[in-house]
Short mmCIF file of C-alpha atoms in Angstrom, two decimals:
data_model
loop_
_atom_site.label_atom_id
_atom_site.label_comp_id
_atom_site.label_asym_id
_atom_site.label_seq_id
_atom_site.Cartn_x
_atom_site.Cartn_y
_atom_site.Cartn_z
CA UNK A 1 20.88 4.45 3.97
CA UNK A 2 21.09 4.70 0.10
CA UNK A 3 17.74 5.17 -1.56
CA UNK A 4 18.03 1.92 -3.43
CA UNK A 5 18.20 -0.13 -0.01
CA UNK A 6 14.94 -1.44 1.82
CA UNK A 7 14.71 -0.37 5.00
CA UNK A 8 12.99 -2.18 7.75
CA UNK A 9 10.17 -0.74 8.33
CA UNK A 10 8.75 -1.71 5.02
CA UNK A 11 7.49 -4.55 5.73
CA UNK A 12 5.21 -2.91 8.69
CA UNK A 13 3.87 -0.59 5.94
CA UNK A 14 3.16 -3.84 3.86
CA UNK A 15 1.69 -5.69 6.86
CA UNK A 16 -0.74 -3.16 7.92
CA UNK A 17 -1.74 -2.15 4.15
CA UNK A 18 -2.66 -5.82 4.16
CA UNK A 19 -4.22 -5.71 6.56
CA UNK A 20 -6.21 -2.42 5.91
CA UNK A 21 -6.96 -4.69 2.78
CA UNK A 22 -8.98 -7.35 4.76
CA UNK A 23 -11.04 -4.92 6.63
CA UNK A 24 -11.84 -3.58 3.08
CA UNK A 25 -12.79 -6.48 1.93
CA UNK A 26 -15.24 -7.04 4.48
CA UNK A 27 -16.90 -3.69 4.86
CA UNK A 28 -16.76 -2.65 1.03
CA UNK A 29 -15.76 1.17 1.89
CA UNK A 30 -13.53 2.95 -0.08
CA UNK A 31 -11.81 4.83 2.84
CA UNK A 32 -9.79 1.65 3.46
CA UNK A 33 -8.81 1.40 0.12
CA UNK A 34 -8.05 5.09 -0.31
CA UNK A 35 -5.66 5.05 3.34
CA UNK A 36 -3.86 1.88 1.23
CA UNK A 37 -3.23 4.23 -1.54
CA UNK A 38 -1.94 7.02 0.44
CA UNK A 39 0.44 5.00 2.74
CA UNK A 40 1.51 2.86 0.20
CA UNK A 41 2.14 6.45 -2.18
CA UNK A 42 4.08 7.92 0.77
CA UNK A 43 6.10 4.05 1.26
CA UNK A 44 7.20 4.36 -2.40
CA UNK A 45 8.44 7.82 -1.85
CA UNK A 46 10.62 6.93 0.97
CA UNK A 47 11.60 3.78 -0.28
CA UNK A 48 11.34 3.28 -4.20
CA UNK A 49 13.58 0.14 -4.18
CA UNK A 50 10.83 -2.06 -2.49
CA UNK A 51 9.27 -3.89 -5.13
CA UNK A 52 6.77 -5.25 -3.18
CA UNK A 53 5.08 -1.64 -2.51
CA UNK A 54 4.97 -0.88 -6.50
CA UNK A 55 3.64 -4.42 -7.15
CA UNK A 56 0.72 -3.54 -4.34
CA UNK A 57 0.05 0.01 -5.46
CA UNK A 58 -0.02 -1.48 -9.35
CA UNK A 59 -3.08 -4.29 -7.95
CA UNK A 60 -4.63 -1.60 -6.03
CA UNK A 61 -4.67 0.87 -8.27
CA UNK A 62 -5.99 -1.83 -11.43
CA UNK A 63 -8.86 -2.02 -8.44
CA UNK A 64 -9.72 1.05 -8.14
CA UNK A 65 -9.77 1.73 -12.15
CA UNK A 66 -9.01 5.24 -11.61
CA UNK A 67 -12.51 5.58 -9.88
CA UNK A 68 -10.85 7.24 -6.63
#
């Protein structure tokens, strides 16, 4: 696959980041938010052409307000 095509398994990353996002929601600890971060740094690596993983990492990092 060409670096500019999304591959499939993006949109598991997306789900469980989501995901990860409602259990940080409810507990308030930052070691939810931070495991976003990282999987969603590593999902942008291997796949830069999915939009929807820089749109995430740009809300979650606005968040965090360079805090973490």
């Amino acid at each position: 696959m060409l670096s500019t095509d999304v591959k499939t398994c993006d949109n598991y990353l997306l789900l469980a980041v989501h995901l990860l996002m409602d259990v940080y929601e409810s507990s308030h600890d930052d070691k939810y938010l931070r495991q976003c971060l990282a999987w969603l740094e590593l999902g942008i690596q291997t796949s830069p052409a999915t939009h929807q993983i820089t749109l995430l990492l740009i809300y979650l990092y606005s968040i965090t307000g360079g805090t973490l």
